[in-house]
Short mmCIF file of N, CA and C in Angstrom, two decimals:
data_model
loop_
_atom_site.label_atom_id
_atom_site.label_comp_id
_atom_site.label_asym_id
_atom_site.label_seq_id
_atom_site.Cartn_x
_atom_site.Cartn_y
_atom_site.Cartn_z
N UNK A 20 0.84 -1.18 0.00
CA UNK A 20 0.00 0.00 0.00
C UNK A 20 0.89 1.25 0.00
N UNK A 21 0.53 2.39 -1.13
CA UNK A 21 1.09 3.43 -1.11
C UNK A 21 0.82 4.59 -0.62
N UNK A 22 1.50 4.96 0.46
CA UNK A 22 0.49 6.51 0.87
C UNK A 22 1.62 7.84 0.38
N UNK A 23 0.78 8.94 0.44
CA UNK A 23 1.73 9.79 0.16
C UNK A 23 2.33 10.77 1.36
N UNK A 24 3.68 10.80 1.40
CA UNK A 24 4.85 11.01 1.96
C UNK A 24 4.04 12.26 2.51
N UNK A 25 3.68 13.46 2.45
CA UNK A 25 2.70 14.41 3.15
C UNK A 25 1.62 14.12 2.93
N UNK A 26 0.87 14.18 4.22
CA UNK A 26 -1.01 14.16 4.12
C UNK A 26 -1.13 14.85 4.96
N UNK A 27 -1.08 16.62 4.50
CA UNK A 27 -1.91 17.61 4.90
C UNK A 27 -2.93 17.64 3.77
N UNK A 28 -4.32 17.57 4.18
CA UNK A 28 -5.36 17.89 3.50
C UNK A 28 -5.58 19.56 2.29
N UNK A 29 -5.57 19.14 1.40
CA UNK A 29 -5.19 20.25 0.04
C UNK A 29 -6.04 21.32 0.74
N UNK A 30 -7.57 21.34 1.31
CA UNK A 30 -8.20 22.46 1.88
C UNK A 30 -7.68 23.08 3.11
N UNK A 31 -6.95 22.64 3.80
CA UNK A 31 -5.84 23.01 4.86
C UNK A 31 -4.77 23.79 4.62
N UNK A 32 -4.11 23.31 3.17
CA UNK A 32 -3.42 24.03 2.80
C UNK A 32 -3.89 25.54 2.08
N UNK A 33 -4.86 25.34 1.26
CA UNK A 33 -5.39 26.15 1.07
C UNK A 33 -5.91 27.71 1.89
N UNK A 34 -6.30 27.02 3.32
CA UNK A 34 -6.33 27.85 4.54
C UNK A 34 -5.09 28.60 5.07
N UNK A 35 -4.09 27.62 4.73
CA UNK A 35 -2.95 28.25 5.10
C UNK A 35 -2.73 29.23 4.16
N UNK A 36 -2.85 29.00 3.26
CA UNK A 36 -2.35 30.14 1.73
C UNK A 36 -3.26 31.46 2.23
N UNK A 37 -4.49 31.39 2.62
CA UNK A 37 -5.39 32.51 2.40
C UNK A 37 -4.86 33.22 3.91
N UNK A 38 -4.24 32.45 4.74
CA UNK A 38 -3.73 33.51 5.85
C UNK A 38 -2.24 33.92 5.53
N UNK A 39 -1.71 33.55 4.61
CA UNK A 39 -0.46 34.05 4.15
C UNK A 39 -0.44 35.88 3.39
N UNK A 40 -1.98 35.11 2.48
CA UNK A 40 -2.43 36.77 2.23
C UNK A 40 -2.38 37.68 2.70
N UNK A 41 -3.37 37.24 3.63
CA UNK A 41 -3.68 38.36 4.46
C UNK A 41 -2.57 39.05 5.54
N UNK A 42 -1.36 38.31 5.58
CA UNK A 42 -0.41 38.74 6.04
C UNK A 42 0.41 39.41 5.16
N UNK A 43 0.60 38.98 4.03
CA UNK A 43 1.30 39.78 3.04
C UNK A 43 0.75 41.36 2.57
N UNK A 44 -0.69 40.96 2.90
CA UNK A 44 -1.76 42.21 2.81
C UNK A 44 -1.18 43.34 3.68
N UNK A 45 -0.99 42.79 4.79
CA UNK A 45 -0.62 43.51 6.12
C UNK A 45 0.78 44.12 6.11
N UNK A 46 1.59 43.28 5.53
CA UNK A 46 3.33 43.78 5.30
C UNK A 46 3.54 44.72 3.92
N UNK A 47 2.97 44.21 3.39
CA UNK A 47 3.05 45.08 1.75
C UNK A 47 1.41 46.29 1.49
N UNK A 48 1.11 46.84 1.99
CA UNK A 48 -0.01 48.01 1.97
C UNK A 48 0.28 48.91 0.76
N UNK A 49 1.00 48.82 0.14
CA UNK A 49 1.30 50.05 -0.62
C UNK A 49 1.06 49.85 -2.23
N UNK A 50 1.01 48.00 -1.88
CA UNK A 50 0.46 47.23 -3.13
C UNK A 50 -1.12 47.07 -3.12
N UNK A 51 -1.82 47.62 -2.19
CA UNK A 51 -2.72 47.67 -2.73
C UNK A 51 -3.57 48.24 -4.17
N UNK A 52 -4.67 47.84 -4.39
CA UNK A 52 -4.90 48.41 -5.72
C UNK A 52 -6.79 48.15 -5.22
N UNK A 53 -7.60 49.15 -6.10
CA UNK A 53 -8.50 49.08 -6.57
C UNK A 53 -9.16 48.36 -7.89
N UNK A 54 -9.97 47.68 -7.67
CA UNK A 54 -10.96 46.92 -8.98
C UNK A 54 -11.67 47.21 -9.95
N UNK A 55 -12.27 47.86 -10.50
CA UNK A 55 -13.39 48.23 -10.95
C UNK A 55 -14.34 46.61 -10.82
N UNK A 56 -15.34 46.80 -10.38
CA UNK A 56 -16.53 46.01 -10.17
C UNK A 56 -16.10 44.67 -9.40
N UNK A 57 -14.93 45.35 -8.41
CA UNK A 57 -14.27 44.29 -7.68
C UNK A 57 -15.17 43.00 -6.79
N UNK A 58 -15.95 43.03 -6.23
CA UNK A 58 -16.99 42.29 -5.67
C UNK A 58 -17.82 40.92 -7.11
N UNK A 59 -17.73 41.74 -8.29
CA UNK A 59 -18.39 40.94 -9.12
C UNK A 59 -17.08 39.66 -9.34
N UNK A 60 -16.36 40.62 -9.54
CA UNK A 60 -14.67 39.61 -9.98
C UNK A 60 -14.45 38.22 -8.93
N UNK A 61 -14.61 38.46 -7.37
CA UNK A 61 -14.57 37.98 -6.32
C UNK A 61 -15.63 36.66 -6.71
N UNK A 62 -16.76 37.23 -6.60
CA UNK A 62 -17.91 36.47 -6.72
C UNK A 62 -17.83 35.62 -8.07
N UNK A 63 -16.95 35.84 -9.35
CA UNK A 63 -17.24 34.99 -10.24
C UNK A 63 -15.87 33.88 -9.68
N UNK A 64 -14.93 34.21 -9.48
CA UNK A 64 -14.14 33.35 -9.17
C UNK A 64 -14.27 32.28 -8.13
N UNK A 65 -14.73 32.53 -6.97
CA UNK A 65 -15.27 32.21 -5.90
C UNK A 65 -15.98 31.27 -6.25
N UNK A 66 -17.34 31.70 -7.10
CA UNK A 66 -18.51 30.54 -7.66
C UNK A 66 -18.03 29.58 -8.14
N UNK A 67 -16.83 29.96 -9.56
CA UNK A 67 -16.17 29.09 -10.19
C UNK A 67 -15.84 28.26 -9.82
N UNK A 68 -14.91 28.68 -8.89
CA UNK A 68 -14.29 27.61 -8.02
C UNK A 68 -15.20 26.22 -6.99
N UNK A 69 -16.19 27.04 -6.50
CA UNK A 69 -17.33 25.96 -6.12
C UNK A 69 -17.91 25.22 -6.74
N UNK A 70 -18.14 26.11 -8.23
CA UNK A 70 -19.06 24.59 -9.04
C UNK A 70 -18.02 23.60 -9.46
N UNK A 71 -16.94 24.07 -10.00
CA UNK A 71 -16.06 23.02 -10.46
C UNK A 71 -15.68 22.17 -9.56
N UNK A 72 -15.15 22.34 -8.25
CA UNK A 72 -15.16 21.48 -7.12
C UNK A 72 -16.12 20.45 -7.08
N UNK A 73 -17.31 21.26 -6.63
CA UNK A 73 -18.85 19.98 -6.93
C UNK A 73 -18.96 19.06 -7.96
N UNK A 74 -18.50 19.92 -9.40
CA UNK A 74 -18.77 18.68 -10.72
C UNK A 74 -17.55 17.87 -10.38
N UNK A 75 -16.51 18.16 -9.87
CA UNK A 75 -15.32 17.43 -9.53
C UNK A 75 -16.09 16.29 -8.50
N UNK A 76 -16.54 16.48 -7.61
CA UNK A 76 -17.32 15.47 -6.08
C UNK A 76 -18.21 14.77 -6.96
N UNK A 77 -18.90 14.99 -7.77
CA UNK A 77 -19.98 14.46 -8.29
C UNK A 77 -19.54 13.38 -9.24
N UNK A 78 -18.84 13.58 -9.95
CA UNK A 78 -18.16 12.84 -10.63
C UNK A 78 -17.60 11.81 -9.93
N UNK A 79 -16.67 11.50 -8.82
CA UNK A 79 -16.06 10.70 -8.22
C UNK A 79 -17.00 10.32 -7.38
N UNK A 80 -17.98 10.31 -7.25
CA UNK A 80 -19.31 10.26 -6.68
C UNK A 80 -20.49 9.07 -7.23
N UNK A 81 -20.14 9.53 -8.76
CA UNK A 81 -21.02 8.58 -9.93
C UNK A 81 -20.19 7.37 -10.15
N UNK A 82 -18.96 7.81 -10.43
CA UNK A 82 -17.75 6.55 -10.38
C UNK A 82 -17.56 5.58 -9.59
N UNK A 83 -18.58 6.30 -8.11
CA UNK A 83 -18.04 5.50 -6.85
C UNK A 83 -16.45 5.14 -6.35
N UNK A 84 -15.63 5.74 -6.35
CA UNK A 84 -14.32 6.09 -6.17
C UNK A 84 -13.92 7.00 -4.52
N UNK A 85 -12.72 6.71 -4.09
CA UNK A 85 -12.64 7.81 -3.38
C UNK A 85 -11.83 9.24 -3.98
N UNK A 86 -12.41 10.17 -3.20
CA UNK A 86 -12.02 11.55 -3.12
C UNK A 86 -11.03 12.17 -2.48
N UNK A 87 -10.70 11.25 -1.66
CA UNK A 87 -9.78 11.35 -0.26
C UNK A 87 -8.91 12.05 -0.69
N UNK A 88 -7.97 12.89 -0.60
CA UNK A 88 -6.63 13.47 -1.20
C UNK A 88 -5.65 13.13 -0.54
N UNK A 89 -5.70 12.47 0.63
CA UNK A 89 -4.55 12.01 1.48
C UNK A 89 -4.47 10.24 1.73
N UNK A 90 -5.59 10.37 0.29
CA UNK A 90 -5.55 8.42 0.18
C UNK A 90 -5.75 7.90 -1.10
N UNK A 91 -5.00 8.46 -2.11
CA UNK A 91 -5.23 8.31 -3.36
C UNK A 91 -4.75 6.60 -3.61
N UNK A 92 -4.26 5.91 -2.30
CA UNK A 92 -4.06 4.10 -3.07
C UNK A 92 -5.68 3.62 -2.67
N UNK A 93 -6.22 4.25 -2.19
CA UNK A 93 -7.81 3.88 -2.45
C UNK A 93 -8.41 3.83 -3.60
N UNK A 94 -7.73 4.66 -4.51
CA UNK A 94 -8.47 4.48 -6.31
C UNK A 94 -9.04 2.88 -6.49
N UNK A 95 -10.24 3.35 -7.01
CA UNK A 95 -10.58 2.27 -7.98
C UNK A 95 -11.11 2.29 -9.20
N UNK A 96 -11.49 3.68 -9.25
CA UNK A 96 -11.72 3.91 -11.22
C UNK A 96 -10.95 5.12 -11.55
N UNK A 97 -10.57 4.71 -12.55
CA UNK A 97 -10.43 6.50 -13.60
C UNK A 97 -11.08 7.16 -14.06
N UNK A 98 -11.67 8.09 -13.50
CA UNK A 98 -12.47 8.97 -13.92
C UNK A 98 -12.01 9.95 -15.37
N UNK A 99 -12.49 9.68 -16.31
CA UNK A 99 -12.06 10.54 -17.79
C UNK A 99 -12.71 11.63 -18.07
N UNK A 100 -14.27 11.43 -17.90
CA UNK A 100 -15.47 12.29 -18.17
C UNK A 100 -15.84 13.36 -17.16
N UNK A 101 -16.48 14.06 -17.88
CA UNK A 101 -16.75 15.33 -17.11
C UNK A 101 -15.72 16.68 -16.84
N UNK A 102 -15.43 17.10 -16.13
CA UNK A 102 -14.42 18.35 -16.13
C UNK A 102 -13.03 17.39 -16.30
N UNK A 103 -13.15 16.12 -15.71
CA UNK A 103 -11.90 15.48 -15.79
C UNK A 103 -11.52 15.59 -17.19
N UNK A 104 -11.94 15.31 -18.54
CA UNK A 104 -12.10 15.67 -19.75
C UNK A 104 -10.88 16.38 -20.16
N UNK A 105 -11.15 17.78 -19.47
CA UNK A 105 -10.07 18.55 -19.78
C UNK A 105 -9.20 19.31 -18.42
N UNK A 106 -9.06 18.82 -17.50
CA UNK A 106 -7.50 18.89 -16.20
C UNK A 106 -7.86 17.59 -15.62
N UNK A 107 -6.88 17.07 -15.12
CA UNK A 107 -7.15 16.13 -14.39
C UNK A 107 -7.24 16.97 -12.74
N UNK A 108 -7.10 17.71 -12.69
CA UNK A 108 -7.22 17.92 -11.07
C UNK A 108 -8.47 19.02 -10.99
N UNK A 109 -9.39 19.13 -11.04
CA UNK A 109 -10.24 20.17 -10.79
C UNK A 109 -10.49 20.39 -9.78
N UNK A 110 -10.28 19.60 -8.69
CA UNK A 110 -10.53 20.34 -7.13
C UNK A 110 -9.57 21.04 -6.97
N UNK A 111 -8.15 20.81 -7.38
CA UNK A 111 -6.98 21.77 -6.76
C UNK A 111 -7.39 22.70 -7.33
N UNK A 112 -7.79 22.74 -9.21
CA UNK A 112 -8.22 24.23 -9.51
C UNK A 112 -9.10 24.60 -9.04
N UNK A 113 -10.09 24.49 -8.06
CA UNK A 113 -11.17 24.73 -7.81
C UNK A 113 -10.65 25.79 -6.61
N UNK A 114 -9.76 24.84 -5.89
CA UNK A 114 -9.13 25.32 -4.68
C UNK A 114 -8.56 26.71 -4.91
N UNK A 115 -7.79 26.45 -6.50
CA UNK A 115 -6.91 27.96 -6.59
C UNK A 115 -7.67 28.79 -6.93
N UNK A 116 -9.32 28.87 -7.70
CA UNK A 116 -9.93 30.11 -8.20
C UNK A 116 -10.78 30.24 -6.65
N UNK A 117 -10.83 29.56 -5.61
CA UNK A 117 -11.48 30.55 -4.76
C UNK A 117 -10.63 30.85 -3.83
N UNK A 118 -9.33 30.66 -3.39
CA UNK A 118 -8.15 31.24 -3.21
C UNK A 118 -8.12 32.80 -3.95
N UNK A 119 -7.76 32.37 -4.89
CA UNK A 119 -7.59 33.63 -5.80
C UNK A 119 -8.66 34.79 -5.63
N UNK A 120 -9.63 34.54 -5.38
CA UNK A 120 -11.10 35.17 -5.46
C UNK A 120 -11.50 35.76 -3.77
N UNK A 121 -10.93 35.04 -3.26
CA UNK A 121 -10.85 35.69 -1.72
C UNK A 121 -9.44 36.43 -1.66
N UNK A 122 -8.67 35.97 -1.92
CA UNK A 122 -7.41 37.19 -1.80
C UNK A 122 -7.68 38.39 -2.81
N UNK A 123 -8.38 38.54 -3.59
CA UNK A 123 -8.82 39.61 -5.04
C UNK A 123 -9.35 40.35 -3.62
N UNK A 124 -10.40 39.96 -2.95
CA UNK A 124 -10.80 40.57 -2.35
C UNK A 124 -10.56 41.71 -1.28
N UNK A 125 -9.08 40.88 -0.97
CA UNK A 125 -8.53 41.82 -0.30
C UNK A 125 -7.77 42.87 -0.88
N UNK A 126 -7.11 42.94 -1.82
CA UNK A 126 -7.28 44.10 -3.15
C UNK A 126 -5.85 44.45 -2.91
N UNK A 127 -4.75 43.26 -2.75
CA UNK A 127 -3.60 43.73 -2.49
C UNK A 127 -2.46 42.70 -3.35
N UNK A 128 -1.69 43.37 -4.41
CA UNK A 128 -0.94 42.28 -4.71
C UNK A 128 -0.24 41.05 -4.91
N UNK A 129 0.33 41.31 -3.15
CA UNK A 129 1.99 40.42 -2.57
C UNK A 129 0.77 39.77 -2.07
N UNK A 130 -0.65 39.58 -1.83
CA UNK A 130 -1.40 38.53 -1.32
C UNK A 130 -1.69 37.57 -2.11
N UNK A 131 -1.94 38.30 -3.61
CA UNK A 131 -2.48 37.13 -4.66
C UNK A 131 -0.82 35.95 -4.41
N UNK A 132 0.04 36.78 -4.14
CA UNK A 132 1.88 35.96 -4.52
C UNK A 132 0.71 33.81 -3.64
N UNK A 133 -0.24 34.13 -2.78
CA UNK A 133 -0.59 32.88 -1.95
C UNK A 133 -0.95 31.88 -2.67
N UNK A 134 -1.72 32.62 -4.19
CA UNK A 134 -2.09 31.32 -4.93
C UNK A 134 -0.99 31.08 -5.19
N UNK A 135 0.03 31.60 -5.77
CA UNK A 135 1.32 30.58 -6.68
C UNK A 135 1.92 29.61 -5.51
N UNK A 136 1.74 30.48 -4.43
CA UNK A 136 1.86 29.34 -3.29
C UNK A 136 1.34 27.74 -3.06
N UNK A 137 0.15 28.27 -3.37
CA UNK A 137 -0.83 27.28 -3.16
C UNK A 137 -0.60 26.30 -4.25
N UNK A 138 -0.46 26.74 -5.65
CA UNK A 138 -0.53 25.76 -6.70
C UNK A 138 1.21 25.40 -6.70
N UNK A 139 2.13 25.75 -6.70
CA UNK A 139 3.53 25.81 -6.13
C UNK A 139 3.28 23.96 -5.06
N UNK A 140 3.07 23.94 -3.89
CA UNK A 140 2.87 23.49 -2.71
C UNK A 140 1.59 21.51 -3.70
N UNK A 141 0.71 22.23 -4.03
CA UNK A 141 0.02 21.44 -4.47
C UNK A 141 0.68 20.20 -5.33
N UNK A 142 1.58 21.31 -6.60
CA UNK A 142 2.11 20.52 -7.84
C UNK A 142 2.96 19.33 -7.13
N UNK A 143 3.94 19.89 -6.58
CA UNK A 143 4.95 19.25 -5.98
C UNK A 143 4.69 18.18 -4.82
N UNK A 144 3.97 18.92 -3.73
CA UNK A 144 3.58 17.38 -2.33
C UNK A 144 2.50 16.68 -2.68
N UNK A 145 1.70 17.44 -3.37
CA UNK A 145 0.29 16.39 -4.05
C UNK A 145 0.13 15.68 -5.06
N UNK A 146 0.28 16.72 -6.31
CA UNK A 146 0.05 15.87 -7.22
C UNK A 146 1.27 14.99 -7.72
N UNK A 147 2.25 15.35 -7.46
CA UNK A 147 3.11 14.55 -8.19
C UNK A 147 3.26 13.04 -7.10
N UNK A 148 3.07 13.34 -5.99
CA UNK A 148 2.77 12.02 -5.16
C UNK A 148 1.40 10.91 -5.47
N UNK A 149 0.86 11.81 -5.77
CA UNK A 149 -0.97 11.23 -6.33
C UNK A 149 -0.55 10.36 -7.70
N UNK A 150 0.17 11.20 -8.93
CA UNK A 150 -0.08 10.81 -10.08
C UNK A 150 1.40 9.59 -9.85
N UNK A 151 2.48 9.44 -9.11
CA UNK A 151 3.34 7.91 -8.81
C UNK A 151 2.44 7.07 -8.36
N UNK A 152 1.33 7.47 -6.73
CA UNK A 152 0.90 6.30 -6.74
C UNK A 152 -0.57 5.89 -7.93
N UNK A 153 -1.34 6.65 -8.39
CA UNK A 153 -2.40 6.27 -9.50
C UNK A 153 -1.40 4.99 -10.75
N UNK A 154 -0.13 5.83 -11.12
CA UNK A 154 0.83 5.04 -12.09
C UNK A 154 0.20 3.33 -11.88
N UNK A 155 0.99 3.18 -10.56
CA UNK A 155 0.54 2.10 -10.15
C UNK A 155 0.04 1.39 -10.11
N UNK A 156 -1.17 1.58 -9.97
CA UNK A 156 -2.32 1.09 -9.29
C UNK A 156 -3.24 0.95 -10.54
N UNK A 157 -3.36 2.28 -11.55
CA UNK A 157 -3.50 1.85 -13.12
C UNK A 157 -3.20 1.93 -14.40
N UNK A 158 -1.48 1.60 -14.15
CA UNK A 158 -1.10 1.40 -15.21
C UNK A 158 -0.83 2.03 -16.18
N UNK A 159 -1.28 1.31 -17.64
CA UNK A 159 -1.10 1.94 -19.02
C UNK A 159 -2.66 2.90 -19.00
N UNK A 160 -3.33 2.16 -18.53
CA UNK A 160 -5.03 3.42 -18.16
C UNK A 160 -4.22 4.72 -18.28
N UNK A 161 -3.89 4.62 -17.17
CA UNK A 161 -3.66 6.18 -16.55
C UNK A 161 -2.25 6.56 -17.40
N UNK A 162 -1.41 5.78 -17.87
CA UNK A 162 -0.61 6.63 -18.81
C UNK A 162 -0.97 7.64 -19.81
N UNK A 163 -1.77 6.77 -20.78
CA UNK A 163 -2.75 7.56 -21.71
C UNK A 163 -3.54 8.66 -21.17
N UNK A 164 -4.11 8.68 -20.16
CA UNK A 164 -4.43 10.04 -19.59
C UNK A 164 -3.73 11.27 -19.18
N UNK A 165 -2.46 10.35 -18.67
CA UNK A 165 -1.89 11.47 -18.66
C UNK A 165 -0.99 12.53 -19.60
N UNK A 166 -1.36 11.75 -21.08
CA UNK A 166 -0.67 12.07 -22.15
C UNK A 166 -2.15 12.68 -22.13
N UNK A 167 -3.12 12.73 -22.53
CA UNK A 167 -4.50 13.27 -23.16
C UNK A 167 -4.48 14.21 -22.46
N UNK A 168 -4.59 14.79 -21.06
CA UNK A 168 -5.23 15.75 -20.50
C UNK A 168 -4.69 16.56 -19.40
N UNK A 169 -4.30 17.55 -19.71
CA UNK A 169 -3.20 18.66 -18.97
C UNK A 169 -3.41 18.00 -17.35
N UNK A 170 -2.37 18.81 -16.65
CA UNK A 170 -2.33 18.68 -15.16
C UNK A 170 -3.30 19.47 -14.71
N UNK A 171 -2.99 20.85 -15.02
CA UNK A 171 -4.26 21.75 -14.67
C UNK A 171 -4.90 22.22 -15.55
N UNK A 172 -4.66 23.64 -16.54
CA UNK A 172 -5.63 23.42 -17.44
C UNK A 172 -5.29 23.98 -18.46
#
């Protein structure tokens, strides 16, 4: 059985990123900036990020599969269809547009620096631990996928 070498939960990390902001918010003030129709911007990203998450749950849902992110040798199908189609990870992107969409909010540069954090942190302890053990577990399946369909997007 393969587990992966970190299992902090990707929404944990995520938490961590959005208080990094807000600290960077706090150290760098001078980077702030104004939006035009800043609240709408927030709110589309934000949403984004929620539905794609959901069609992401739903999907691994219909598959009957786990979701777990800190137990990916639990796989038992490959999911192809649906947002999977085109990224294979749509919860992490899901994770980074409402990241992104709550730090917009705070309307300060050196805060957005949390998503590259976040997707930075993700690429490296998650997915690349996720996509050795999936290898595994399926094979030439999952080779071909991972030739077909970007990491993110």
């Amino acid at each position: 059985m393969q587990q992966l070498e970190h299992r902090v939960p990707p929404p944990l990390v995520a938490l961590a990123c959005l208080a990094l902001g807000v600290i960077l918010r706090w150290a760098f003030p001078s980077l702030s900036f104004t939006l035009p129709g800043h609240y709408v911007w927030v709110a589309m990203f934000v949403g984004a990020g929620f539905a794609l998450g959901r069609a992401a749950f739903q999907s691994f849902a219909r598959a009957e599969t786990t979701f777990s992110p800190v137990r990916p040798d639990r796989t038992s199908t490959l999911v192809t269809t649906g947002v999977y189609a085109w990224t294979r990870n749509p919860m992490y992107v899901s994770l980074a547009l409402v990241l992104f969409g709550l730090l917009l909010a705070l309307g300060n540069l050196a805060s957005l620096l949390a998503v590259v954090a976040l997707v930075a942190y993700l690429d490296r302890f998650q997915i690349q631990p996720e996509e050795r053990i999936l290898r595994g577990l399926l094979g030439d399946e999952y080779e071909e996928y991972l030739r077909a369909v970007r990491r993110w997007i």
